[in-house]
Short mmCIF file of C-alpha atoms in Angstrom, two decimals:
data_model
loop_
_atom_site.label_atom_id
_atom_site.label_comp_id
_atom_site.label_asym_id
_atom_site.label_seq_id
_atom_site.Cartn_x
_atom_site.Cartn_y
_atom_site.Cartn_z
CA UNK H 465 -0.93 -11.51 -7.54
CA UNK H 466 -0.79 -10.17 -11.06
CA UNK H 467 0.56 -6.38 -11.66
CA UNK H 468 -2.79 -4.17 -11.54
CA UNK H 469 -3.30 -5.93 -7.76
CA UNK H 470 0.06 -4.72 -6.78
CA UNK H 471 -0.90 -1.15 -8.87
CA UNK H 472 -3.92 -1.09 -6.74
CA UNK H 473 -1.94 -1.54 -3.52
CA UNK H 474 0.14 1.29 -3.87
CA UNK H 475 -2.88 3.31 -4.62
CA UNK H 476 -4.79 2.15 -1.30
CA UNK H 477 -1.27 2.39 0.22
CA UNK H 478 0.29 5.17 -0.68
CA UNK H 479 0.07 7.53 2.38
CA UNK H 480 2.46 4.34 4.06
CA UNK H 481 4.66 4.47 1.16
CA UNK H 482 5.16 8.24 1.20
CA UNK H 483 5.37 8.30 4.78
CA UNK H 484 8.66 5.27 4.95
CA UNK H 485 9.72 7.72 1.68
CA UNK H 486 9.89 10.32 4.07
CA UNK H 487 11.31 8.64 7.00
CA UNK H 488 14.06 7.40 4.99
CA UNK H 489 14.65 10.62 3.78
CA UNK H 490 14.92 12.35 7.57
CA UNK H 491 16.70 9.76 8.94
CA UNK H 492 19.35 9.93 6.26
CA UNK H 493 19.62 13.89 6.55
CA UNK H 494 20.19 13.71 10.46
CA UNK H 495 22.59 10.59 9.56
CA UNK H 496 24.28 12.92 7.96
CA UNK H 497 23.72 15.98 9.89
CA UNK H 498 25.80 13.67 12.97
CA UNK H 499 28.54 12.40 10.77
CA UNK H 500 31.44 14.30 12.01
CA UNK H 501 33.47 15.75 9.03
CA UNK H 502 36.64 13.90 7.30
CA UNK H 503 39.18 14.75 4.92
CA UNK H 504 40.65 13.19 2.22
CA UNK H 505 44.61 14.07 1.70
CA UNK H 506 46.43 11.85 -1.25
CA UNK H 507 50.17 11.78 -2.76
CA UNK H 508 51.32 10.39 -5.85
CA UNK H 509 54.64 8.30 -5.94
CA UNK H 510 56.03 6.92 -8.91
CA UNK H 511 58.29 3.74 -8.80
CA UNK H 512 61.58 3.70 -11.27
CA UNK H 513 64.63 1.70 -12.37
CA UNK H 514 68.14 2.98 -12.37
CA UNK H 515 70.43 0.90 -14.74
CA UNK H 516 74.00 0.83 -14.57
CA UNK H 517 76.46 1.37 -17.52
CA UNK H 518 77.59 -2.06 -17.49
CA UNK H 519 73.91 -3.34 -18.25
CA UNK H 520 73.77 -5.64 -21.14
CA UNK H 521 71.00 -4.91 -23.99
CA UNK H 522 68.84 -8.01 -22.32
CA UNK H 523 69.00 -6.73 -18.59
CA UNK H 524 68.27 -3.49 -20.25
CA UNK H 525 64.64 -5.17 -21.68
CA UNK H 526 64.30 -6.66 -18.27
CA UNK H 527 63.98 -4.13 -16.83
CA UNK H 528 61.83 -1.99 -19.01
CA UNK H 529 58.81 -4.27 -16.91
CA UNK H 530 60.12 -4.38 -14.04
CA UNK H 531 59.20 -1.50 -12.03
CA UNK H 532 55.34 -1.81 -13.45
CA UNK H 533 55.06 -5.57 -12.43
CA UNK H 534 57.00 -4.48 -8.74
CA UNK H 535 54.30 -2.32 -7.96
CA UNK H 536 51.90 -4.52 -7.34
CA UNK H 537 54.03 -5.76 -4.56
CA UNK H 538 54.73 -2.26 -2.93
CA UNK H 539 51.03 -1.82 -2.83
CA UNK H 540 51.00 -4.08 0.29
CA UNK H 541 54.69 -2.69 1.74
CA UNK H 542 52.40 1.19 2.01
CA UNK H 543 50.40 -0.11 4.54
CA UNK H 544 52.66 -2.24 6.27
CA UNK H 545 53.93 -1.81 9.46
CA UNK H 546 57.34 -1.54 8.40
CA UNK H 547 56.09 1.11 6.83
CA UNK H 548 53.77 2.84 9.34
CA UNK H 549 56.16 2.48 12.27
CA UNK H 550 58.18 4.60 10.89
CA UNK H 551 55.46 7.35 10.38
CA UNK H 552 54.05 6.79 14.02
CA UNK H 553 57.24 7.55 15.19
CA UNK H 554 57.91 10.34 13.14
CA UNK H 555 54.70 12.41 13.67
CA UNK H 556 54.60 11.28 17.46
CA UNK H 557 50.92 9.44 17.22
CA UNK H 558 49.18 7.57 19.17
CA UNK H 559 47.37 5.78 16.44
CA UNK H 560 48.17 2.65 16.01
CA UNK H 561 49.52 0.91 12.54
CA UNK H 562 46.16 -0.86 11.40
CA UNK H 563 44.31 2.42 12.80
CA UNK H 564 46.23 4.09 9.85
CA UNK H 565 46.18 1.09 7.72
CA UNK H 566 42.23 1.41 7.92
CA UNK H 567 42.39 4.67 6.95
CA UNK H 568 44.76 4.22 3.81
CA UNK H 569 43.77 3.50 0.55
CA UNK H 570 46.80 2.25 -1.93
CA UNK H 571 46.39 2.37 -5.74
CA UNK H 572 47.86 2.22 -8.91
CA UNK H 573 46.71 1.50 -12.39
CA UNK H 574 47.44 -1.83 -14.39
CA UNK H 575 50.47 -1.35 -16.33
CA UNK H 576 51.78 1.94 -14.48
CA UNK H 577 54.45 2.37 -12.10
CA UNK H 578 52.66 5.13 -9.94
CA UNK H 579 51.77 4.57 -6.60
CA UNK H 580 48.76 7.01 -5.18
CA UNK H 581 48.20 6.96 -1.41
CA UNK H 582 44.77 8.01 0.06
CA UNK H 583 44.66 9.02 3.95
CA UNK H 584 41.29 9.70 5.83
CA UNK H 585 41.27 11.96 8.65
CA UNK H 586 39.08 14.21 10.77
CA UNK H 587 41.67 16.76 10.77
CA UNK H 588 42.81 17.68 7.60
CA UNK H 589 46.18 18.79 8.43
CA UNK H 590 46.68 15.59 9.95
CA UNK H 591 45.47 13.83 7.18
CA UNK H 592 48.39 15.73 4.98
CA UNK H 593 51.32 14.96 7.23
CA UNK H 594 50.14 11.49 7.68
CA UNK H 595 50.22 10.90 3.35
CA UNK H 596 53.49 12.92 3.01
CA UNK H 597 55.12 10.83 6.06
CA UNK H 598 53.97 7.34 4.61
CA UNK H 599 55.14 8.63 1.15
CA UNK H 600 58.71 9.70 2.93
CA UNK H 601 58.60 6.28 4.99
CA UNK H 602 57.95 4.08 2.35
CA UNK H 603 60.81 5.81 0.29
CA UNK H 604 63.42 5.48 2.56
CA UNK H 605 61.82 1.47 3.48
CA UNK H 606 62.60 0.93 -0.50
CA UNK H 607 65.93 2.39 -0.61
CA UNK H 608 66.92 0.75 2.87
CA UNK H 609 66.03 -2.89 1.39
CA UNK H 610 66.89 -2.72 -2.05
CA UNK H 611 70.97 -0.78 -1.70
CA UNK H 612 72.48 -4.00 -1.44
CA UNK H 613 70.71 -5.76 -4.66
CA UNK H 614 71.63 -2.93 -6.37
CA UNK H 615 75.44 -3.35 -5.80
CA UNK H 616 74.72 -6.90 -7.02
CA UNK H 617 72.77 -5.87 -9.71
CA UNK H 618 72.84 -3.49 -13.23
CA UNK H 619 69.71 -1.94 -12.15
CA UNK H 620 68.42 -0.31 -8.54
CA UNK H 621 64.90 0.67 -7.46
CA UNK H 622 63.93 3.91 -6.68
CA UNK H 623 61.00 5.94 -5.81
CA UNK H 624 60.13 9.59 -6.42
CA UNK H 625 57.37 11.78 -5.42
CA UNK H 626 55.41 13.11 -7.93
CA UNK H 627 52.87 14.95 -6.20
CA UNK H 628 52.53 15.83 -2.23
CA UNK H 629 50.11 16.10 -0.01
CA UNK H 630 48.24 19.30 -0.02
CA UNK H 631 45.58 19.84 2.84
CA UNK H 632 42.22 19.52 1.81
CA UNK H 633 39.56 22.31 2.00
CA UNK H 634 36.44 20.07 1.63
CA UNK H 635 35.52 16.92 3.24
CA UNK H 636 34.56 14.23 1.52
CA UNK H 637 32.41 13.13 4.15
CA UNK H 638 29.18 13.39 5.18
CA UNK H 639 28.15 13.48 2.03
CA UNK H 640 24.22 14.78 2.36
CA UNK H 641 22.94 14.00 -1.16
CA UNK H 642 24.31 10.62 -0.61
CA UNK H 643 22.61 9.86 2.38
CA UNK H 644 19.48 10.98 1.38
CA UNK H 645 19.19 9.03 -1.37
CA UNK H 646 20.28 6.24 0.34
CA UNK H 647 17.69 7.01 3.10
CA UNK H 648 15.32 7.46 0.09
CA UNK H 649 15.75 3.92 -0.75
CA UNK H 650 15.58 2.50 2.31
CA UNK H 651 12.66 4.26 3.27
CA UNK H 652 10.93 3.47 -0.10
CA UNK H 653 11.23 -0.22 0.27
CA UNK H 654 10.05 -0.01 3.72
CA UNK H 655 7.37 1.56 2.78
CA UNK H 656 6.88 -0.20 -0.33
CA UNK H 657 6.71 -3.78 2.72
CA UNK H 658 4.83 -1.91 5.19
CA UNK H 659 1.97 -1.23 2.47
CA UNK H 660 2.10 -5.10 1.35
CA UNK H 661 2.09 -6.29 4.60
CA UNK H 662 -1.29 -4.13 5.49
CA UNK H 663 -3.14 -5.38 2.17
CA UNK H 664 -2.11 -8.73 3.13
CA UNK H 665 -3.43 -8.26 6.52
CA UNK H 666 -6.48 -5.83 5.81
CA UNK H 667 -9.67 -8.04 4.82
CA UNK H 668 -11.99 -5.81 3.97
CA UNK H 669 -13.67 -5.72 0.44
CA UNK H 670 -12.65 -2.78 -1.57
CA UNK H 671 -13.53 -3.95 -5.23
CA UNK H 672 -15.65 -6.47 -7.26
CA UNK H 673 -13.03 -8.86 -6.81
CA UNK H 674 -12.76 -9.09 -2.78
CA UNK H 675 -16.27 -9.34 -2.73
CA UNK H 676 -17.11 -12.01 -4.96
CA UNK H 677 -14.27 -13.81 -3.50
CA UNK H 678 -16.52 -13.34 0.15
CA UNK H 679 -19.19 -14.28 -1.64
CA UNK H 680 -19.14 -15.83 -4.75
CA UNK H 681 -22.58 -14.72 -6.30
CA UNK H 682 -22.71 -11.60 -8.67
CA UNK H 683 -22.35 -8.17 -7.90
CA UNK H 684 -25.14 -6.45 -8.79
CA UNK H 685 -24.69 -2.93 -7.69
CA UNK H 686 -21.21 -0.56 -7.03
CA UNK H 687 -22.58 2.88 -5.43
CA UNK H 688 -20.12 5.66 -5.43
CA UNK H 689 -19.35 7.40 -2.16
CA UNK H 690 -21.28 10.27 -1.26
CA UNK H 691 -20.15 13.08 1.54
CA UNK H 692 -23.95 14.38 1.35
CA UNK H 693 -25.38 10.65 1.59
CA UNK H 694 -26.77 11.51 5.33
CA UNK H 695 -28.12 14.80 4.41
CA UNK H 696 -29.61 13.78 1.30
CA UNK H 697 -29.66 10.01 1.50
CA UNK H 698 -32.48 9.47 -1.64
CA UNK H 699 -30.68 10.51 -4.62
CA UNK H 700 -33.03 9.43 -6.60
CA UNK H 701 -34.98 12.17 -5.93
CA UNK H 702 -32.64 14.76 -4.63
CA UNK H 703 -29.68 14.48 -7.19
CA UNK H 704 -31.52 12.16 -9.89
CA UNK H 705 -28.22 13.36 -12.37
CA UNK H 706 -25.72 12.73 -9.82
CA UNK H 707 -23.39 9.58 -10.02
CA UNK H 708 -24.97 8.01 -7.47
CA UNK H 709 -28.22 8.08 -8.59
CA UNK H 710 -27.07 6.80 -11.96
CA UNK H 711 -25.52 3.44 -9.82
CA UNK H 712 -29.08 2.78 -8.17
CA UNK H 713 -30.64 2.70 -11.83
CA UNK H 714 -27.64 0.36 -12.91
CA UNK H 715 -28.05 -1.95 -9.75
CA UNK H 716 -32.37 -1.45 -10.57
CA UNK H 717 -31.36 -2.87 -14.29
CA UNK H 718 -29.61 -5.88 -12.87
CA UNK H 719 -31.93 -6.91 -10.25
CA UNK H 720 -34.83 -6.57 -12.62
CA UNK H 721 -33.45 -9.73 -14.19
CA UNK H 722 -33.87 -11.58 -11.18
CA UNK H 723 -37.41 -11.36 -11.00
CA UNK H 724 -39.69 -14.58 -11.11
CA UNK H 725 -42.66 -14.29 -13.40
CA UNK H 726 -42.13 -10.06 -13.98
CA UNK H 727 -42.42 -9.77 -9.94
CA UNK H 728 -39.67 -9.89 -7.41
CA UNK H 729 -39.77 -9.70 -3.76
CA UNK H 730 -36.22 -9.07 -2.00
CA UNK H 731 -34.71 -8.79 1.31
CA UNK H 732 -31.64 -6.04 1.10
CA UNK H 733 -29.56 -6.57 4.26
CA UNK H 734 -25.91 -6.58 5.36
CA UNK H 735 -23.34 -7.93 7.56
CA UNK H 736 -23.12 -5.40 9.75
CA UNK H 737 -24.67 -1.64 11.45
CA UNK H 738 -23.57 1.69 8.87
CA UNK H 739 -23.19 -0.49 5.06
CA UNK H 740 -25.58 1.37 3.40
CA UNK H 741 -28.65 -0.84 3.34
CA UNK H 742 -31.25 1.28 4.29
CA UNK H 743 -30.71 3.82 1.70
CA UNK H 744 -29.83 1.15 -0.72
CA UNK H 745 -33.22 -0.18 -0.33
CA UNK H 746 -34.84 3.02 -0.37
CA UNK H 747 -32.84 4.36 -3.65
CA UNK H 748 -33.70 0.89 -5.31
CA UNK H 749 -37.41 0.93 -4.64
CA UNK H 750 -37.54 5.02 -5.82
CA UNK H 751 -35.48 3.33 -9.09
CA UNK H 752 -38.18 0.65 -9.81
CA UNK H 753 -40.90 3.52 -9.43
CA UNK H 754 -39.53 5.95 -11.42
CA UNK H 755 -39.78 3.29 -14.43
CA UNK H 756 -43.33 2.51 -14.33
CA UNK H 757 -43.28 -0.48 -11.73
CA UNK H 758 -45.58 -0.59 -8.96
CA UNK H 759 -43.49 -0.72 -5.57
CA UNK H 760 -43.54 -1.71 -1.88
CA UNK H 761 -41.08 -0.43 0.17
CA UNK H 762 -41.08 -2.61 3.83
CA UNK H 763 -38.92 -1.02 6.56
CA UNK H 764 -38.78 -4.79 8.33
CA UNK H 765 -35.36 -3.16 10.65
CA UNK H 766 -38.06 -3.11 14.04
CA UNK H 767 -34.79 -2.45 16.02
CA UNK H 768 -33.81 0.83 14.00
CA UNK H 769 -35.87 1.88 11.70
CA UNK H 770 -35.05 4.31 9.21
CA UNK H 771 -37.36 4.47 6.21
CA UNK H 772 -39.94 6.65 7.80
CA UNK H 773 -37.35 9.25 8.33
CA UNK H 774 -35.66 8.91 4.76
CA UNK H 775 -39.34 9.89 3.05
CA UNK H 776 -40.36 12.26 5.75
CA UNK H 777 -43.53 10.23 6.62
CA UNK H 778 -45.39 9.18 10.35
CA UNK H 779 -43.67 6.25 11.26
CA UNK H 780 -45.55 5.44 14.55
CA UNK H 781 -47.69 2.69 12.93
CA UNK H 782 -46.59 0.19 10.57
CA UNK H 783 -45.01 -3.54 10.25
CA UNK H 784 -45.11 -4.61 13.56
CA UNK H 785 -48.69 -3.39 14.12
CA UNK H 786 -49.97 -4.93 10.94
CA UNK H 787 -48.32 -8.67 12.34
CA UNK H 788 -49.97 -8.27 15.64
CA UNK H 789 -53.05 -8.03 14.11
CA UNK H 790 -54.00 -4.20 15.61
CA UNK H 791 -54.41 -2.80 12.33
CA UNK H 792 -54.55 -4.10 8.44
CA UNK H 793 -51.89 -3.63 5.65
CA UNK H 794 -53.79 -1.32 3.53
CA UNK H 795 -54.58 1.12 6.38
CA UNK H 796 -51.41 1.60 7.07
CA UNK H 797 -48.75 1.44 4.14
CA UNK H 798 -48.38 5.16 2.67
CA UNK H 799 -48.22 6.45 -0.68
CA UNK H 800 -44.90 8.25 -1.36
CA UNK H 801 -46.41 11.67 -3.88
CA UNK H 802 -47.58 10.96 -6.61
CA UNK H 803 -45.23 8.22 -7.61
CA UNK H 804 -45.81 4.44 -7.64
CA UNK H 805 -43.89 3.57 -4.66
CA UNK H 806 -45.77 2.30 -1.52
CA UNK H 807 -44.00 2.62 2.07
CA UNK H 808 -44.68 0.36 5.04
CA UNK H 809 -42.65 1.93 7.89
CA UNK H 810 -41.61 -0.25 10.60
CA UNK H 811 -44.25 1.02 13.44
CA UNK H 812 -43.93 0.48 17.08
CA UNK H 813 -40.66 -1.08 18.16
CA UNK H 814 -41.77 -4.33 19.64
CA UNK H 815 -40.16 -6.76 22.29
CA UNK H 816 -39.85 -9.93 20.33
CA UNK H 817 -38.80 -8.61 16.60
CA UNK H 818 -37.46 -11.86 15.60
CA UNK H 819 -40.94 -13.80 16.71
CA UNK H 820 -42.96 -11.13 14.77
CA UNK H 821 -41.03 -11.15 11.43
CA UNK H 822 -40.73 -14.77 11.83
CA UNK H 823 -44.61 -15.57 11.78
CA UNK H 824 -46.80 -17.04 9.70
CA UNK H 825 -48.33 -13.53 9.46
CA UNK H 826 -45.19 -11.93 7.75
CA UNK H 827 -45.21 -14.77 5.68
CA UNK H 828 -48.92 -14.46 4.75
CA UNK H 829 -48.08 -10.15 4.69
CA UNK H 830 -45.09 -10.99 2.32
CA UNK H 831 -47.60 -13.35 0.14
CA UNK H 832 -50.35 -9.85 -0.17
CA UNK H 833 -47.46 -7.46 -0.90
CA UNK H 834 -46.43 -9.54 -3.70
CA UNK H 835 -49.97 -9.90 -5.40
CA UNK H 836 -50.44 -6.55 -5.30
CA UNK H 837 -46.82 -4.91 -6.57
CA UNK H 838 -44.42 -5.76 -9.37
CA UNK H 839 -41.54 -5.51 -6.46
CA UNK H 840 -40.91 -5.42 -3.04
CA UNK H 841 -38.22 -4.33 -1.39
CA UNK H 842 -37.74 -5.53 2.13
CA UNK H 843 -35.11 -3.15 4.68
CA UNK H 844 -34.27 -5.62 7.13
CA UNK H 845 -31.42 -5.50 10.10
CA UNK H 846 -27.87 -6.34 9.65
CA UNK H 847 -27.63 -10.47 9.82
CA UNK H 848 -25.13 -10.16 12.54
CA UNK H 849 -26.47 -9.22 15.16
CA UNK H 850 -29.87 -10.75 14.63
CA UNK H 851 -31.42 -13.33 13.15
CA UNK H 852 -34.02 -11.25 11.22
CA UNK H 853 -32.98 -11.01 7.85
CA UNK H 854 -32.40 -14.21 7.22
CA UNK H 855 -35.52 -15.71 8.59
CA UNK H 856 -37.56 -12.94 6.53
CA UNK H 857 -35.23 -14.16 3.17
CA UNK H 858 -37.11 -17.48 3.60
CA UNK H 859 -40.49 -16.12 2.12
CA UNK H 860 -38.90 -13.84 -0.51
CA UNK H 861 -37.22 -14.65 -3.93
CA UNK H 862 -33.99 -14.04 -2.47
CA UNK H 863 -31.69 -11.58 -0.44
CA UNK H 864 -29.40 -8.73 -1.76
CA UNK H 865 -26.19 -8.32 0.33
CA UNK H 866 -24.38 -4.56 1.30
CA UNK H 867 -20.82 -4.17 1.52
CA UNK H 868 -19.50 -1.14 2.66
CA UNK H 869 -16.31 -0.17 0.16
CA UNK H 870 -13.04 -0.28 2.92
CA UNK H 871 -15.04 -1.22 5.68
CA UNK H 872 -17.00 -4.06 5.36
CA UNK H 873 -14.82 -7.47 6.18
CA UNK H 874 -14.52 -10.16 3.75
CA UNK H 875 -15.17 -12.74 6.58
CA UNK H 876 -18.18 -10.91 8.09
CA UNK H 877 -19.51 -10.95 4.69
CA UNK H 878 -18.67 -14.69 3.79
CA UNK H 879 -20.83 -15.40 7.49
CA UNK H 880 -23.25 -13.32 6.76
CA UNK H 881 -24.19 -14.97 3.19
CA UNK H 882 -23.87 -18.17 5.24
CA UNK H 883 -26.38 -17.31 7.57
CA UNK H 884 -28.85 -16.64 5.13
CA UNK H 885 -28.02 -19.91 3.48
CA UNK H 886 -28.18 -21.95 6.50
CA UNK H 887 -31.68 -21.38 6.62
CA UNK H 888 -32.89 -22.68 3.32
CA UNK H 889 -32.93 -18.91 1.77
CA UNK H 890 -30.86 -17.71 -1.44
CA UNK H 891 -28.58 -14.97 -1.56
CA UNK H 892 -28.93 -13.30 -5.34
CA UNK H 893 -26.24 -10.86 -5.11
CA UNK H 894 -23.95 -7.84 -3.30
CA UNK H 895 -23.78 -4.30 -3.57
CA UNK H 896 -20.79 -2.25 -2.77
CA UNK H 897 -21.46 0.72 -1.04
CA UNK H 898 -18.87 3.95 -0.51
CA UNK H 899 -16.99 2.99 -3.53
CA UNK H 900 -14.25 5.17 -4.74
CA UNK H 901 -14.82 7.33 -7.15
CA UNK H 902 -13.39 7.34 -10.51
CA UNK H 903 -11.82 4.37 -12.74
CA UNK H 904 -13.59 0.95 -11.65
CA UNK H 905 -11.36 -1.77 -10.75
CA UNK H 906 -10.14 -4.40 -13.43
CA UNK H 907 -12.89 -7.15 -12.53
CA UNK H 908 -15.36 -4.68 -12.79
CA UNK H 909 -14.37 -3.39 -15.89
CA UNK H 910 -14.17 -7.06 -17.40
CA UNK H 911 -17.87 -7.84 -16.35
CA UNK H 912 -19.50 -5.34 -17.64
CA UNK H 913 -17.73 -5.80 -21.21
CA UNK H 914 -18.80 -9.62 -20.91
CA UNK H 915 -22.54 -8.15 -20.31
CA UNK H 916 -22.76 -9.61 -17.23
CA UNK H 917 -24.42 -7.75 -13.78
CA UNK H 918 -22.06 -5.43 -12.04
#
């Protein structure tokens, strides 16, 4: 996956990805909120050498380095429990040594003889007398060890307290803006893994590029979602400046190259019920009218029709009638106005669809239409569920596939292209229906600056 896939992602994701932002960011606050309060207390000592007046001018050098390079060895004798015994004892706990041990932090710079305990407590008095008494202990544990090397020796060790305890005021723990930027984090990349995971899981076609990798023929057509698309489903002639309208002339300038001798007869179907293929057809045939080419608009879906309610015309007689032989094609298909556009609706439902629009009659109907228009648009059902479409795509120059933006799935789409290849017919290209609106994805943007259909 190259960057603008995992750009696009976050875009389609990003409700997930604020929502594991914002559990991160709760769960850290009550994290915090639960964290019972502790205290930090801390003493300074400071470790020294005491030379005698018989010390020679080279003992005297010695021990110059002495007490820094000692402390690194006192740093363990703090938290020992020769050391902590002592303080147990002293302040009558019931703690025991590696409970304070765990609690104790022992430091001291390179080259420097000071010694600077840290204690940790709940209680911050207790976290006081616990740093003085280790500071006290370890004191009198120096002294105790060292008085007889320095009766045998021109220098003695000693340790002073530079700074005691004083009880802290403010814990150092919870600390809230901690936690909820560590929650932040967490959540983040949760949500950042949760998002991934659903692109990687979600298969249906969103852009140029999931589609054509369903079904690797051109896309012709990318309509932009519409709210008003059920009230008003013929922008063409309701909104003919809206965006939408423009994208049916676009997809009417790309399929125009597809026609065979300056005449083109195509099936527009989809993969499934709700894609958009009814008004696709519809929009496309007002599109060829509107620039001068003489149209037929077939409503061949004789399980749901919808053309006849689209253009506000009788719908009781049509298709179906004309293919059982009860009435001819020129009695029945309907001017639309004043335009160019012809409309067949799809008349009475009938029992056997598939037998019907599988006849040698909608071939020979198919064969009439096309002497007599420049195009022919065909609405048939979704391939699917029925076999319709794809037996209808047989007589035509080819069949035009909806995809519904978000909703449509890439393998219903790849089946349905099959279908209609099974059968000896050609699929010429998709349309994307209830596309976002706004910037067009990458692929998109690439085809159309390479000329080719989009």
């Amino acid at each position: 996956m190259q960057l603008q896939d995992y750009l696009r992602i976050v875009r389609r994701q990003i409700v997930v990805i604020l929502s594991g932002l914002l559990i991160g960011v709760s769960v850290g606050a009550v994290v915090a909120m639960l964290t019972p309060q502790r205290f930090e207390a801390s003493t300074q000592m400071m470790v020294t050498v005491q030379l005698s007046e018989t010390a020679s001018p080279t003992e005297r050098a010695q021990a110059t380095g002495y007490a820094t390079q000692i402390v690194q060895t006192y740093r363990d004798v703090v938290t020992s429990s020769l050391v902590l015994d002592r303080v147990i004892e002293d302040l009558g706990l019931s703690a025991s040594p590696s409970d304070i041990a765990a609690a104790t932090a022992v430091s001291s710079e390179l080259n420097s003889s000071i010694v600077t305990v840290q204690v940790r407590d709940t209680n911050p008095g207790q976290a006081a007398r616990i740093a003085n008494g280790i500071a006290e202990s370890f004191t009198a544990v120096v002294a105790d060890t060292l008085e007889s090397r320095g009766q045998e020796t021109p220098f003695s060790i000693r340790v002073v307290t530079l700074q005691a305890a004083q009880v802290p005021t403010t814990p150092i723990a919870p600390n809230m803006p901690l936690s909820l930027a560590i929650g932040a984090v967490i959540g983040l990349g949760l949500g950042l893994a949760a998002a991934l995971l659903r692109s990687l899981l979600d298969q249906r076609v969103r852009s140029q590029s999931d589609v054509e990798a369903a079904v690797p023929v051109p896309l012709l057509g990318r309509i932009p979602f519409d709210t008003g698309t059920e009230e008003r489903p013929l922008a063409i002639s309701s909104a003919p400046q809206s965006a939408r309208a423009e994208a049916y002339r676009a997809l009417r300038t790309n399929v125009h190259f597809l026609f065979r001798e300056n005449r083109g007869v195509f099936v527009i179907t989809s993969s499934g019920p709700g894609e958009g293929k009814s008004t696709t057809a519809a929009n496309l045939a007002l599109a060829f009218a509107d620039a001068g080419h003489r149209v037929a608009l077939i409503d061949a879906d004789l399980r749901l029709p919808r053309v006849a309610e689209y253009f506000g015309i009788e719908g009781g007689v049509g298709l179906s009638d004309v293919l059982v032989g009860r009435v001819r094609l020129n009695d029945v298909i309907q001017r639309w106005g004043r335009s160019a556009l012809f409309v067949l609706p799809a008349g009475t439902v009938p029992p056997n669809p598939a037998e019907l629009l599988g006849s040698s009659a909608m071939e020979e109907l198919v064969q009439a239409a096309s002497a007599a228009f420049d195009v022919v648009i065909i609405d048939a059902p979704p391939l699917l569920l029925v076999t319709d479409a794809a037996v209808i795509a047989r007589v035509t120059t080819g069949a035009i596939l909806v995809a519904a933006s978000g909703s449509t799935p890439a393998g219903r789409l790849s089946a349905a292209a099959k279908s209609i290849e099974a059968v000896g017919a050609t699929v010429l290209g998709t349309v994307l229906t209830k596309a976002p609106s706004g910037r067009r994805d990458p692929a998109a943007q690439a085809a159309a600056a390479a000329g080719a259909p989009r």
